Every structure is written in structure tokens, then in C-alpha cells.
PDB file of C-alpha atoms in Angstrom:
ATOM      1  CA  MET A   1      74.027  56.054 126.393  1.00 72.00           C
ATOM      2  CA  ARG A   2      73.002  57.076 122.921  1.00 77.00           C
ATOM      3  CA  ASN A   3      74.426  58.232 119.639  1.00 82.00           C
ATOM      4  CA  THR A   4      74.371  61.979 119.076  1.00 82.00           C
ATOM      5  CA  PRO A   5      74.384  64.021 115.854  1.00 75.00           C
ATOM      6  CA  LYS A   6      78.179  64.373 116.250  1.00 84.00           C
ATOM      7  CA  ALA A   7      79.322  61.081 117.847  1.00 89.00           C
ATOM      8  CA  TYR A   8      78.665  57.363 118.209  1.00 94.00           C
ATOM      9  CA  ASP A   9      78.287  55.811 121.663  1.00 94.00           C
ATOM     10  CA  TRP A  10      80.731  53.179 122.942  1.00 95.00           C
ATOM     11  CA  LEU A  11      78.428  50.235 122.077  1.00 95.00           C
ATOM     12  CA  SER A  12      78.038  51.337 118.454  1.00 96.00           C
ATOM     13  CA  ILE A  13      81.789  51.866 118.140  1.00 96.00           C
ATOM     14  CA  THR A  14      82.567  48.494 119.745  1.00 96.00           C
ATOM     15  CA  LEU A  15      80.086  46.624 117.534  1.00 97.00           C
ATOM     16  CA  HIS A  16      81.447  48.352 114.411  1.00 97.00           C
ATOM     17  CA  TRP A  17      85.108  47.507 115.049  1.00 98.00           C
ATOM     18  CA  LEU A  18      84.344  44.031 116.366  1.00 98.00           C
ATOM     19  CA  SER A  19      82.317  43.336 113.218  1.00 98.00           C
ATOM     20  CA  ALA A  20      85.148  44.617 111.025  1.00 98.00           C
ATOM     21  CA  VAL A  21      87.750  42.399 112.703  1.00 98.00           C
ATOM     22  CA  VAL A  22      85.456  39.361 112.667  1.00 98.00           C
ATOM     23  CA  VAL A  23      84.505  39.796 108.990  1.00 98.00           C
ATOM     24  CA  ILE A  24      88.164  40.028 107.974  1.00 98.00           C
ATOM     25  CA  GLY A  25      89.037  37.053 110.193  1.00 98.00           C
ATOM     26  CA  LEU A  26      86.186  34.911 108.857  1.00 98.00           C
ATOM     27  CA  PHE A  27      87.197  35.759 105.297  1.00 98.00           C
ATOM     28  CA  ALA A  28      90.830  34.783 105.951  1.00 98.00           C
ATOM     29  CA  VAL A  29      89.819  31.551 107.699  1.00 98.00           C
ATOM     30  CA  GLY A  30      87.358  30.766 104.908  1.00 97.00           C
ATOM     31  CA  LEU A  31      90.097  31.122 102.292  1.00 97.00           C
ATOM     32  CA  TRP A  32      92.369  28.882 104.350  1.00 98.00           C
ATOM     33  CA  MET A  33      89.689  26.272 105.079  1.00 97.00           C
ATOM     34  CA  VAL A  34      88.925  25.460 101.440  1.00 93.00           C
ATOM     35  CA  ASP A  35      92.392  23.946 101.103  1.00 94.00           C
ATOM     36  CA  LEU A  36      92.124  21.702 104.174  1.00 95.00           C
ATOM     37  CA  ASN A  37      91.941  17.992 103.499  1.00 95.00           C
ATOM     38  CA  TYR A  38      90.458  15.202 105.555  1.00 94.00           C
ATOM     39  CA  TYR A  39      93.838  14.424 107.151  1.00 96.00           C
ATOM     40  CA  SER A  40      94.434  17.958 108.392  1.00 96.00           C
ATOM     41  CA  ALA A  41      94.204  18.447 112.160  1.00 97.00           C
ATOM     42  CA  TRP A  42      92.038  21.514 111.409  1.00 96.00           C
ATOM     43  CA  TYR A  43      89.578  19.703 109.096  1.00 96.00           C
ATOM     44  CA  LYS A  44      86.818  19.620 111.747  1.00 94.00           C
ATOM     45  CA  PRO A  45      87.729  22.375 114.246  1.00 97.00           C
ATOM     46  CA  ALA A  46      88.197  25.148 111.662  1.00 97.00           C
ATOM     47  CA  PRO A  47      84.675  24.878 110.175  1.00 97.00           C
ATOM     48  CA  HIS A  48      83.221  24.555 113.701  1.00 97.00           C
ATOM     49  CA  TRP A  49      84.903  27.810 114.753  1.00 98.00           C
ATOM     50  CA  HIS A  50      84.014  29.516 111.451  1.00 98.00           C
ATOM     51  CA  LYS A  51      80.327  28.632 111.855  1.00 98.00           C
ATOM     52  CA  SER A  52      80.257  29.514 115.558  1.00 98.00           C
ATOM     53  CA  VAL A  53      81.901  32.895 115.076  1.00 98.00           C
ATOM     54  CA  GLY A  54      79.727  33.557 112.011  1.00 98.00           C
ATOM     55  CA  LEU A  55      76.534  32.885 113.959  1.00 98.00           C
ATOM     56  CA  CYS A  56      77.740  35.060 116.851  1.00 98.00           C
ATOM     57  CA  LEU A  57      78.388  37.822 114.303  1.00 98.00           C
ATOM     58  CA  ALA A  58      74.855  37.320 112.939  1.00 98.00           C
ATOM     59  CA  PHE A  59      73.391  37.825 116.430  1.00 98.00           C
ATOM     60  CA  ALA A  60      75.657  40.852 117.027  1.00 98.00           C
ATOM     61  CA  THR A  61      74.582  42.334 113.682  1.00 98.00           C
ATOM     62  CA  VAL A  62      70.907  41.993 114.576  1.00 98.00           C
ATOM     63  CA  LEU A  63      71.691  43.651 117.930  1.00 97.00           C
ATOM     64  CA  ARG A  64      73.583  46.395 116.094  1.00 96.00           C
ATOM     65  CA  LEU A  65      70.655  47.123 113.782  1.00 97.00           C
ATOM     66  CA  ILE A  66      68.174  47.174 116.683  1.00 96.00           C
ATOM     67  CA  TRP A  67      70.498  49.517 118.621  1.00 95.00           C
ATOM     68  CA  LYS A  68      70.838  51.762 115.573  1.00 93.00           C
ATOM     69  CA  GLN A  69      67.042  51.959 115.229  1.00 94.00           C
ATOM     70  CA  MET A  70      66.590  52.719 118.927  1.00 93.00           C
ATOM     71  CA  LYS A  71      69.468  55.164 119.394  1.00 91.00           C
ATOM     72  CA  GLY A  72      69.861  56.773 115.977  1.00 89.00           C
ATOM     73  CA  HIS A  73      73.215  57.634 114.472  1.00 89.00           C
ATOM     74  CA  PRO A  74      75.292  60.707 113.640  1.00 90.00           C
ATOM     75  CA  ALA A  75      74.619  62.512 110.391  1.00 88.00           C
ATOM     76  CA  VAL A  76      76.618  61.364 107.370  1.00 90.00           C
ATOM     77  CA  GLU A  77      79.035  64.091 106.290  1.00 87.00           C
ATOM     78  CA  GLY A  78      80.088  65.068 102.784  1.00 89.00           C
ATOM     79  CA  ALA A  79      78.692  66.134  99.448  1.00 92.00           C
ATOM     80  CA  ARG A  80      75.238  64.918  98.412  1.00 96.00           C
ATOM     81  CA  TRP A  81      76.705  62.163  96.218  1.00 95.00           C
ATOM     82  CA  GLU A  82      78.916  61.019  99.117  1.00 93.00           C
ATOM     83  CA  ILE A  83      75.963  60.835 101.489  1.00 94.00           C
ATOM     84  CA  ILE A  84      73.902  58.835  98.974  1.00 97.00           C
ATOM     85  CA  SER A  85      76.892  56.554  98.259  1.00 96.00           C
ATOM     86  CA  ALA A  86      77.597  56.029 101.965  1.00 95.00           C
ATOM     87  CA  LYS A  87      73.986  55.107 102.713  1.00 96.00           C
ATOM     88  CA  ALA A  88      73.881  52.729  99.729  1.00 97.00           C
ATOM     89  CA  ALA A  89      77.208  51.139 100.744  1.00 97.00           C
ATOM     90  CA  HIS A  90      76.058  50.647 104.353  1.00 97.00           C
ATOM     91  CA  GLY A  91      72.817  49.072 103.154  1.00 98.00           C
ATOM     92  CA  LEU A  92      74.707  46.784 100.781  1.00 98.00           C
ATOM     93  CA  ILE A  93      77.170  45.798 103.519  1.00 98.00           C
ATOM     94  CA  TYR A  94      74.264  44.690 105.718  1.00 98.00           C
ATOM     95  CA  LEU A  95      72.594  42.858 102.806  1.00 98.00           C
ATOM     96  CA  LEU A  96      75.817  41.020 102.015  1.00 98.00           C
ATOM     97  CA  MET A  97      76.325  40.114 105.658  1.00 98.00           C
ATOM     98  CA  PHE A  98      72.825  38.666 105.955  1.00 98.00           C
ATOM     99  CA  GLY A  99      73.304  36.902 102.622  1.00 98.00           C
ATOM    100  CA  LEU A 100      76.470  35.350 104.046  1.00 98.00           C
ATOM    101  CA  PHE A 101      74.707  34.324 107.254  1.00 98.00           C
ATOM    102  CA  ILE A 102      71.865  32.687 105.303  1.00 98.00           C
ATOM    103  CA  SER A 103      74.079  30.993 102.710  1.00 98.00           C
ATOM    104  CA  GLY A 104      76.440  29.761 105.448  1.00 98.00           C
ATOM    105  CA  TYR A 105      73.465  28.317 107.298  1.00 98.00           C
ATOM    106  CA  LEU A 106      72.226  26.611 104.112  1.00 98.00           C
ATOM    107  CA  ILE A 107      75.670  25.089 103.478  1.00 98.00           C
ATOM    108  CA  SER A 108      76.010  23.830 107.031  1.00 97.00           C
ATOM    109  CA  THR A 109      72.536  22.404 107.488  1.00 98.00           C
ATOM    110  CA  ALA A 110      71.917  20.854 104.063  1.00 98.00           C
ATOM    111  CA  ASP A 111      72.517  17.421 105.601  1.00 97.00           C
ATOM    112  CA  GLY A 112      69.919  18.098 108.311  1.00 97.00           C
ATOM    113  CA  ARG A 113      72.395  18.491 111.173  1.00 97.00           C
ATOM    114  CA  ALA A 114      72.203  21.407 113.582  1.00 98.00           C
ATOM    115  CA  ILE A 115      75.026  23.910 113.957  1.00 98.00           C
ATOM    116  CA  ASP A 116      76.690  23.746 117.370  1.00 97.00           C
ATOM    117  CA  VAL A 117      77.769  27.225 118.426  1.00 98.00           C
ATOM    118  CA  PHE A 118      80.897  26.741 120.585  1.00 97.00           C
ATOM    119  CA  ASP A 119      79.077  23.843 122.238  1.00 90.00           C
ATOM    120  CA  TRP A 120      76.957  26.470 124.058  1.00 96.00           C
ATOM    121  CA  PHE A 121      73.773  25.863 122.072  1.00 97.00           C
ATOM    122  CA  SER A 122      72.650  24.469 118.721  1.00 98.00           C
ATOM    123  CA  VAL A 123      70.874  26.127 115.820  1.00 98.00           C
ATOM    124  CA  PRO A 124      68.576  23.510 114.278  1.00 98.00           C
ATOM    125  CA  GLY A 125      69.059  22.467 110.667  1.00 97.00           C
ATOM    126  CA  LEU A 126      66.205  22.404 108.175  1.00 94.00           C
ATOM    127  CA  GLY A 127      67.858  19.912 105.841  1.00 96.00           C
ATOM    128  CA  GLU A 128      68.069  20.202 102.087  1.00 97.00           C
ATOM    129  CA  LEU A 129      65.423  22.690 100.949  1.00 97.00           C
ATOM    130  CA  PHE A 130      66.401  22.507  97.265  1.00 97.00           C
ATOM    131  CA  PRO A 131      68.603  20.237  95.106  1.00 97.00           C
ATOM    132  CA  ASN A 132      72.381  20.781  95.424  1.00 98.00           C
ATOM    133  CA  GLN A 133      71.756  23.218  98.275  1.00 98.00           C
ATOM    134  CA  ALA A 134      75.225  22.984  99.820  1.00 97.00           C
ATOM    135  CA  ASP A 135      76.996  23.533  96.475  1.00 98.00           C
ATOM    136  CA  ILE A 136      74.772  26.399  95.326  1.00 98.00           C
ATOM    137  CA  ALA A 137      74.841  28.098  98.732  1.00 98.00           C
ATOM    138  CA  GLY A 138      78.622  27.572  98.806  1.00 98.00           C
ATOM    139  CA  GLU A 139      79.087  29.427  95.510  1.00 98.00           C
ATOM    140  CA  ILE A 140      76.848  32.257  96.684  1.00 98.00           C
ATOM    141  CA  HIS A 141      78.700  32.382 100.016  1.00 98.00           C
ATOM    142  CA  GLU A 142      82.057  32.670  98.263  1.00 98.00           C
ATOM    143  CA  TYR A 143      81.002  35.453  95.868  1.00 98.00           C
ATOM    144  CA  MET A 144      79.275  37.378  98.635  1.00 98.00           C
ATOM    145  CA  ALA A 145      82.368  37.076 100.849  1.00 98.00           C
ATOM    146  CA  TYR A 146      84.594  38.551  98.128  1.00 98.00           C
ATOM    147  CA  SER A 147      82.010  41.288  97.508  1.00 98.00           C
ATOM    148  CA  LEU A 148      81.803  42.141 101.208  1.00 98.00           C
ATOM    149  CA  ILE A 149      85.584  42.352 101.567  1.00 98.00           C
ATOM    150  CA  GLY A 150      85.793  44.573  98.474  1.00 98.00           C
ATOM    151  CA  LEU A 151      83.053  46.851  99.753  1.00 98.00           C
ATOM    152  CA  ALA A 152      84.606  46.944 103.238  1.00 98.00           C
ATOM    153  CA  ALA A 153      87.922  48.023 101.665  1.00 98.00           C
ATOM    154  CA  LEU A 154      86.098  50.764  99.754  1.00 97.00           C
ATOM    155  CA  HIS A 155      84.344  51.787 102.997  1.00 97.00           C
ATOM    156  CA  ALA A 156      87.710  52.043 104.784  1.00 97.00           C
ATOM    157  CA  ALA A 157      89.209  54.021 101.882  1.00 97.00           C
ATOM    158  CA  ALA A 158      86.277  56.448 101.990  1.00 96.00           C
ATOM    159  CA  ALA A 159      86.735  56.947 105.749  1.00 95.00           C
ATOM    160  CA  LEU A 160      90.439  57.680 105.209  1.00 96.00           C
ATOM    161  CA  LYS A 161      89.598  60.084 102.359  1.00 95.00           C
ATOM    162  CA  HIS A 162      87.216  61.945 104.668  1.00 94.00           C
ATOM    163  CA  HIS A 163      89.875  62.115 107.366  1.00 94.00           C
ATOM    164  CA  PHE A 164      92.939  63.100 105.338  1.00 96.00           C
ATOM    165  CA  ILE A 165      91.467  64.979 102.353  1.00 95.00           C
ATOM    166  CA  ASN A 166      88.136  66.388 103.546  1.00 93.00           C
ATOM    167  CA  LYS A 167      89.486  66.762 107.097  1.00 92.00           C
ATOM    168  CA  ASP A 168      86.001  66.201 108.513  1.00 92.00           C
ATOM    169  CA  ASN A 169      84.731  64.267 111.525  1.00 89.00           C
ATOM    170  CA  THR A 170      83.685  61.042 109.731  1.00 91.00           C
ATOM    171  CA  LEU A 171      86.473  58.749 110.954  1.00 93.00           C
ATOM    172  CA  LYS A 172      86.807  60.436 114.348  1.00 92.00           C
ATOM    173  CA  LYS A 173      83.145  59.625 115.125  1.00 92.00           C
ATOM    174  CA  MET A 174      83.823  55.898 114.726  1.00 93.00           C
ATOM    175  CA  LEU A 175      87.085  56.106 116.673  1.00 93.00           C
ATOM    176  CA  GLY A 176      85.349  57.757 119.621  1.00 90.00           C
ATOM    177  CA  VAL A 177      87.401  60.951 119.283  1.00 87.00           C
ATOM    178  CA  LYS A 178      85.429  64.000 120.390  1.00 79.00           C
ATOM    179  CA  GLU A 179      85.360  66.898 117.961  1.00 70.00           C
ATOM    180  CA  LYS A 180      86.957  70.056 119.325  1.00 63.00           C
TER     181      LYS A 180
END
């Protein structure tokens, strides 16, 4: 099992689409959670699930990057500017994701408590590393989340442009469709 110059393997495809669904879901839940009040039945479970899923996504993203380094990836198709833009966008997507993982961790552990991941295991908290950590990390987390969603939308639009206008193999590679 490995990526080829013309196609992604099933693990790369699965991790890509799983990440996309989880990022969109975490964004939607995050927007919803900020309006919860103490008396809501979801006041405690929603953040627990958000943190647990976010940390699972962090581990999956590390796995994805290791897999990509070990197995390579298909060539990026398009004009030179498109290739440069695609590589920059992918790099920025990963930077934003890791920024979200770190800022989410800093929000959640500012009080020194560990993060319980689905009650399977706990990620230890380091406590407040700088003044107003939870508030500052919260602002950063919010802006990065909006930036990631915007960039993901642009990424999806570019894939559709390649499919419908350029009529190349870009989208088919990530759908697992073999080129004829």
C-alpha cells in the first residue's frame, strides 16, 4: 500500500476525508458551544466531545503527515502558479490545524486540569503558562478556526475547478477513482 504518482492509497484518502468531515463538524460544534449556558444539558458534554474529537484529529493528523513522508504523494497538477498555490495552501492548512490543536490545548488546560479523551486516557495539563492564557488562546483558536474553514472552502473550490474546468485528475485522485 502506497501512494503512486497518479493516485492516493486508501489510507491517505480515508484520512483526508475523515479530517475534512471532522474539521467541519468541530467548527459547527464550536460555533454552537459558545452560546451554551450553565443550565444547558450540553454545557459539559459538548466541550468534552469537542476536545476529545479534536485530540483524536491531532493524532490522526500526525499519522497522516508521517504516512505522507513515508509513502509520498501524487504530483500536483496544474499551471506553475497553481502548483505553488496548492503547496502553500496545504502547508497553511496543516499550520492552522496545529495552531488549533495547540490553542485548544492551552484553553482547556489553563486551569491545570488534564483533558480526558472519551474517558479512554488523559492528556496532562500544564496549567497557566502565561497571564490570561485561556482568553488569549480562545481568541487565537476562534480566528484560526475561521481561517481554516475559509481555506478549506477555497481548497474544495480549487478541486472542483480542476475537475470541471481543467478536466484533470486532481479530484479523482482523492476520490479513489482510477484514471483511464
